[in-house]
Coordinates of C-alpha atoms in Angstrom, one line a residue:
M1 CA 56.2 22.5 81.9
P2 CA 59.3 20.3 82.3
S3 CA 62.1 21.4 84.6
P4 CA 65.2 22.7 83.0
S5 CA 68.3 20.6 83.5
S6 CA 71.3 21.8 81.4
I7 CA 72.9 25.2 81.8
Q8 CA 71.3 26.4 78.6
D9 CA 67.9 25.1 79.7
L10 CA 68.3 27.1 83.0
L11 CA 69.3 30.2 81.0
R12 CA 66.4 29.8 78.6
H13 CA 63.8 29.3 81.3
Q14 CA 60.8 31.6 80.6
G15 CA 59.1 31.5 83.9
H16 CA 59.3 34.4 86.5
I17 CA 57.5 35.5 89.6
G18 CA 55.8 38.3 87.8
L19 CA 53.6 35.7 86.1
V20 CA 51.9 35.1 89.4
K21 CA 48.5 36.9 89.2
G22 CA 48.4 39.8 91.7
L23 CA 52.1 40.5 91.9
R24 CA 54.4 43.3 90.7
V25 CA 58.2 43.2 91.1
G26 CA 60.7 46.1 90.9
H27 CA 64.4 46.7 91.6
F28 CA 66.5 49.7 92.7
T29 CA 70.2 49.3 92.0
D30 CA 72.4 51.9 93.5
P31 CA 74.9 53.4 91.0
R32 CA 77.4 54.3 93.7
R33 CA 78.4 50.8 94.7
P34 CA 77.1 47.3 94.3
T35 CA 73.9 47.3 96.4
G36 CA 70.2 47.7 96.0
C37 CA 66.8 46.4 96.9
T38 CA 63.9 44.5 95.3
A39 CA 60.2 45.0 96.0
V40 CA 57.6 42.2 95.5
L41 CA 54.2 44.0 95.8
C42 CA 50.7 42.5 96.2
P43 CA 48.6 45.7 96.3
E44 CA 45.3 43.7 96.5
G45 CA 46.7 41.7 99.5
A46 CA 48.2 38.3 99.8
V47 CA 48.2 35.6 102.5
G48 CA 51.7 35.5 103.8
G49 CA 54.1 33.0 105.5
V50 CA 57.8 32.9 106.3
D51 CA 60.5 30.4 107.3
V52 CA 63.9 31.5 108.6
R53 CA 66.5 28.7 108.5
G54 CA 69.8 30.6 108.7
A55 CA 71.2 31.4 112.2
A56 CA 71.9 35.1 111.6
P57 CA 68.9 36.7 109.9
G58 CA 68.0 40.3 109.4
T59 CA 64.3 40.7 109.2
R60 CA 61.3 43.0 109.8
E61 CA 57.7 42.2 110.7
T62 CA 58.0 38.5 110.3
D63 CA 56.1 37.8 113.5
L64 CA 52.8 39.0 112.0
L65 CA 53.1 36.2 109.4
H66 CA 52.9 33.4 112.1
P67 CA 49.7 31.4 111.4
S68 CA 48.4 32.1 114.9
N69 CA 48.6 35.9 114.6
L70 CA 45.8 38.2 113.7
V71 CA 46.8 39.8 110.4
Q72 CA 45.7 37.7 107.5
Q73 CA 47.3 39.5 104.5
V74 CA 50.3 41.6 103.6
H75 CA 50.8 44.1 100.8
G76 CA 54.4 43.5 99.8
I77 CA 57.8 42.0 100.7
M78 CA 61.1 43.9 100.6
L79 CA 64.4 42.2 99.9
S80 CA 67.4 44.4 100.4
G81 CA 71.2 44.6 100.6
G82 CA 72.8 46.8 103.2
S83 CA 72.6 44.5 106.2
A84 CA 70.5 45.8 109.1
W85 CA 70.5 49.3 107.6
G86 CA 68.8 47.9 104.5
L87 CA 65.6 47.2 106.5
D88 CA 64.8 50.9 106.1
A89 CA 64.0 50.1 102.4
A90 CA 60.7 48.7 103.7
T91 CA 59.7 52.1 105.0
G92 CA 59.9 53.4 101.5
A93 CA 57.6 50.6 100.3
V94 CA 55.1 51.4 103.1
R95 CA 55.1 55.1 102.0
W96 CA 54.6 54.3 98.3
L97 CA 51.8 51.8 99.0
E98 CA 50.1 54.3 101.3
E99 CA 50.1 56.9 98.5
Q100 CA 48.4 54.3 96.3
G101 CA 45.6 53.8 98.9
V102 CA 46.9 50.3 99.7
G103 CA 46.9 48.8 103.2
L104 CA 45.0 47.4 106.2
D105 CA 42.0 49.6 106.7
I106 CA 42.1 51.1 110.3
G107 CA 39.2 53.5 109.8
V108 CA 41.3 56.7 109.8
G109 CA 43.6 55.4 107.0
R110 CA 45.4 52.3 105.7
I111 CA 48.6 50.7 107.0
P112 CA 50.6 48.9 104.3
L113 CA 52.1 45.7 105.8
V114 CA 55.6 45.0 104.3
P115 CA 57.8 42.4 105.9
A116 CA 61.4 42.5 104.9
A117 CA 64.7 40.6 104.9
V118 CA 68.2 41.8 104.2
L119 CA 71.6 40.4 103.1
F120 CA 75.1 41.5 104.0
D121 CA 76.9 43.3 101.2
V122 CA 78.5 46.2 103.0
M123 CA 82.0 45.0 102.2
M124 CA 81.5 45.8 98.6
G125 CA 82.7 49.4 98.3
D126 CA 81.7 52.3 100.5
W127 CA 79.8 50.7 103.3
L128 CA 78.1 54.0 104.2
V129 CA 76.1 53.6 100.9
R130 CA 73.2 51.3 101.6
P131 CA 69.5 51.0 100.6
D132 CA 67.3 53.4 102.5
A133 CA 63.6 54.4 102.4
A134 CA 64.2 56.3 99.1
A135 CA 65.7 53.2 97.5
G136 CA 62.7 51.1 98.6
Y137 CA 60.3 53.8 97.3
A138 CA 62.1 53.7 93.9
A139 CA 61.9 49.9 93.7
C140 CA 58.2 50.1 94.2
R141 CA 57.9 52.9 91.6
N142 CA 59.7 50.5 89.2
A143 CA 57.5 47.5 89.9
S144 CA 55.5 45.9 87.1
T145 CA 54.3 42.5 86.0
D146 CA 57.1 42.3 83.4
R147 CA 60.0 40.0 83.8
A148 CA 62.3 41.8 86.3
A149 CA 66.0 42.0 85.5
E150 CA 68.2 39.2 87.0
G151 CA 71.8 38.8 88.0
S152 CA 73.7 41.7 89.5
V153 CA 70.8 44.0 90.2
G154 CA 68.4 45.0 93.0
A155 CA 68.9 43.0 96.2
G156 CA 71.5 40.8 94.4
A157 CA 73.7 43.7 93.2
G158 CA 76.3 43.2 95.9
A159 CA 75.8 39.5 96.5
V160 CA 78.8 37.2 96.8
V161 CA 79.0 33.4 97.1
G162 CA 81.7 30.9 98.2
K163 CA 83.3 32.9 101.0
V164 CA 84.4 30.2 103.4
F165 CA 88.1 30.7 102.4
G166 CA 87.9 34.5 102.0
L167 CA 86.7 37.1 99.6
D168 CA 89.8 36.6 97.3
R169 CA 88.6 33.1 96.5
A170 CA 84.8 33.9 96.3
M171 CA 82.6 34.7 93.2
K172 CA 79.8 37.0 92.3
G173 CA 76.2 36.2 93.4
G174 CA 73.0 37.8 92.3
I175 CA 69.2 37.5 92.1
G176 CA 67.2 35.2 89.9
S177 CA 63.5 34.3 89.2
A178 CA 61.6 31.3 87.9
S179 CA 58.0 29.9 87.8
F180 CA 56.0 26.9 86.8
T181 CA 52.3 26.7 85.9
V182 CA 50.0 23.7 86.3
D183 CA 46.3 23.7 85.5
G184 CA 46.1 27.5 85.5
V185 CA 47.9 28.0 88.8
T186 CA 51.4 29.6 88.8
V187 CA 54.1 29.2 91.5
G188 CA 57.0 31.6 91.2
A189 CA 60.1 32.5 93.1
I190 CA 62.7 35.3 93.3
I191 CA 65.9 34.6 95.1
A192 CA 68.8 36.9 96.1
C193 CA 71.8 34.5 96.6
N194 CA 74.6 35.8 98.9
A195 CA 75.4 32.4 100.3
L196 CA 78.5 31.4 102.3
G197 CA 78.5 28.2 100.4
D198 CA 78.6 27.2 96.7
V199 CA 75.8 27.1 94.1
F200 CA 75.1 24.0 92.0
N201 CA 72.9 23.1 89.1
P202 CA 70.0 21.5 91.2
F203 CA 69.4 18.8 88.5
T204 CA 72.9 17.7 87.6
A205 CA 74.9 18.7 90.7
Q206 CA 77.4 20.6 88.5
L207 CA 79.2 23.3 90.5
L208 CA 78.3 26.7 89.1
A209 CA 80.0 29.1 91.4
G210 CA 81.6 29.2 94.8
T211 CA 85.1 28.8 96.3
R212 CA 87.9 28.9 93.8
A213 CA 91.3 27.3 94.0
K214 CA 94.1 29.2 95.6
D215 CA 95.3 30.5 92.2
G216 CA 91.8 31.8 91.6
L217 CA 91.7 30.3 88.1
Q218 CA 89.4 27.3 88.6
L219 CA 86.5 26.2 90.8
R220 CA 87.6 24.4 93.9
G221 CA 84.3 23.8 95.8
T222 CA 83.8 24.4 99.5
R223 CA 82.8 20.8 100.3
D224 CA 85.8 19.2 98.6
A225 CA 88.2 21.7 100.2
L226 CA 86.8 21.1 103.7
L227 CA 86.9 17.4 103.2
D228 CA 90.5 17.7 102.2
G229 CA 91.3 19.5 105.4
E230 CA 91.6 23.1 104.3
E231 CA 91.1 25.4 107.2
P232 CA 88.2 27.9 106.7
R233 CA 88.7 31.5 107.5
P234 CA 86.8 33.0 110.4
V235 CA 83.4 34.2 109.1
L236 CA 81.5 37.1 110.5
A237 CA 78.0 35.9 111.6
G238 CA 75.3 37.4 109.4
S239 CA 77.7 38.3 106.6
N240 CA 76.1 35.7 104.2
T241 CA 72.4 35.1 103.4
T242 CA 70.0 33.9 100.8
I243 CA 66.7 35.6 100.9
G244 CA 63.7 35.4 98.7
V245 CA 60.0 35.1 98.0
V246 CA 58.0 32.1 96.7
A247 CA 54.5 33.1 95.6
T248 CA 51.4 31.5 94.0
D249 CA 48.1 32.7 92.7
A250 CA 46.4 29.7 94.3
Q251 CA 44.1 30.1 97.2
L252 CA 46.0 29.5 100.5
S253 CA 45.4 29.8 104.2
K254 CA 48.1 31.2 106.5
V255 CA 48.9 27.7 107.7
Q256 CA 49.4 26.6 104.1
A257 CA 51.5 29.7 103.2
H258 CA 53.7 28.9 106.2
R259 CA 54.1 25.3 105.0
M260 CA 55.0 26.5 101.5
A261 CA 57.7 28.7 102.9
V262 CA 59.1 25.8 104.9
V263 CA 59.2 23.4 101.9
A264 CA 60.6 26.1 99.6
H265 CA 63.8 25.8 101.5
D266 CA 64.3 22.4 100.0
G267 CA 65.0 24.2 96.8
L268 CA 67.8 26.1 98.5
A269 CA 69.2 22.9 99.8
R270 CA 69.3 21.4 96.3
A271 CA 71.2 24.4 94.9
I272 CA 73.4 25.6 97.7
N273 CA 76.0 23.6 99.8
P274 CA 76.6 24.3 102.6
V275 CA 73.3 26.1 103.3
H276 CA 71.5 27.4 106.5
T277 CA 74.8 27.8 108.3
M278 CA 75.5 29.7 111.5
S279 CA 76.8 32.6 109.4
D280 CA 73.9 32.7 106.9
G281 CA 70.5 34.4 107.6
D282 CA 68.5 32.3 105.0
S283 CA 64.9 33.5 105.0
L284 CA 62.1 32.7 102.5
F285 CA 58.7 34.4 102.4
A286 CA 55.6 32.8 100.9
L287 CA 52.7 34.7 99.3
G288 CA 49.3 33.5 98.1
T289 CA 47.3 36.0 96.1
G290 CA 44.4 33.6 95.4
Q291 CA 43.8 35.3 92.1
S292 CA 43.7 32.2 90.0
G293 CA 40.6 31.1 92.0
K294 CA 42.0 27.6 92.2
S295 CA 44.1 25.4 94.4
L296 CA 46.2 22.5 93.3
G297 CA 46.6 20.9 96.7
M298 CA 49.6 21.3 98.9
M299 CA 51.6 18.3 97.5
T300 CA 51.7 19.9 94.0
L301 CA 52.1 23.5 95.3
C302 CA 55.0 22.6 97.5
T303 CA 56.7 20.6 94.8
L304 CA 56.4 23.6 92.4
A305 CA 57.7 26.0 95.1
A306 CA 60.9 24.0 95.8
E307 CA 61.4 23.6 92.0
A308 CA 61.0 27.4 91.4
V309 CA 63.4 28.3 94.2
A310 CA 66.0 25.9 93.0
V311 CA 65.9 27.2 89.4
A312 CA 65.8 30.8 90.6
T313 CA 68.9 30.3 92.7
A314 CA 70.8 28.8 89.8
R315 CA 69.7 31.7 87.5
A316 CA 70.8 34.2 90.1
I317 CA 74.4 32.9 89.7
L318 CA 74.3 32.2 85.9
L319 CA 73.1 35.7 85.1
A320 CA 75.4 37.6 87.5
H321 CA 78.4 39.5 86.1
S322 CA 81.9 40.1 87.5
V323 CA 82.5 43.1 89.7
E324 CA 85.6 45.1 90.6
V325 CA 85.6 47.3 93.7
A326 CA 88.5 49.5 94.7
N327 CA 91.0 47.9 97.1
Q328 CA 89.2 44.5 96.8
P329 CA 89.8 41.4 94.7
R330 CA 87.9 41.1 91.5
L331 CA 84.9 38.7 91.8
P332 CA 84.4 36.7 88.7
S333 CA 81.0 35.4 87.5
A334 CA 80.1 31.8 86.7
C335 CA 80.4 32.6 83.0
D336 CA 83.9 34.1 83.5
M337 CA 84.9 30.7 84.9
G338 CA 83.6 28.9 81.8
V339 CA 80.5 27.5 83.3
C340 CA 78.0 29.1 80.9

């Protein structure tokens, strides 16, 4: 399956993380303001890994994914808006999975293991509205193997990109998915992009969304503006983050899952600039369900992982739509700026 390269190729890409055997994906989007959460469930268990590159992460239960720690499998990953409050969405996933009889068997019952990561979207409308346990439960209830909606939904509902020079020059972010299959093994990714920096077509380096010119009518680009000496505005640490999951149905060890999460960040670096900043909490989880019964070898798996992350990041931007929130500047989408 060749990689997409043009904007239309990216938009037509048919792959998505739900094609990975053993996974189900569901969103909850809050109707009261732009925020939500996204559940990636593996009810039969999956080997997990994580790599956190941003300097201001918001995460839950990432330590258990370290290759040297005892637990070998997890049962889901929760991605959420709402900053630190949004971590509570994972509690809803734990409750839903327990009701399904899913979890680590401890004799008297089962404990579902659901690591989580959050992004900062509380400036988008009423900050007291944020994903909670009920939102996480609803996302799980909505989960299926079908292609999940992309753009301004779920964990990407309140995402914004290109904020180095302030919200009035930023653009709408979102959530996107992609996958590639080789020899019966699928590697997929789902990425919620709320980056401080700009987002590019990873194959042509075309600027898709990010910092706009001072008049707001055209793309400016953070890198070019900084190189020209424009002074960035002070940025609150943790107020930007790209979070996501890269998953495969190949057979993986915990060490291999960790390495896949590490290399998957190469996909972010191809699509986002600047990335992994002091104000971003960039975190990627890796899952290996093993349900294909095969392994392609780490060279191929890691190449597919980075590719899927890069395409999913671009799709998150291309499928987002503009948003207007009371008392805040309108945030246009990439398509509004004539990119699509």
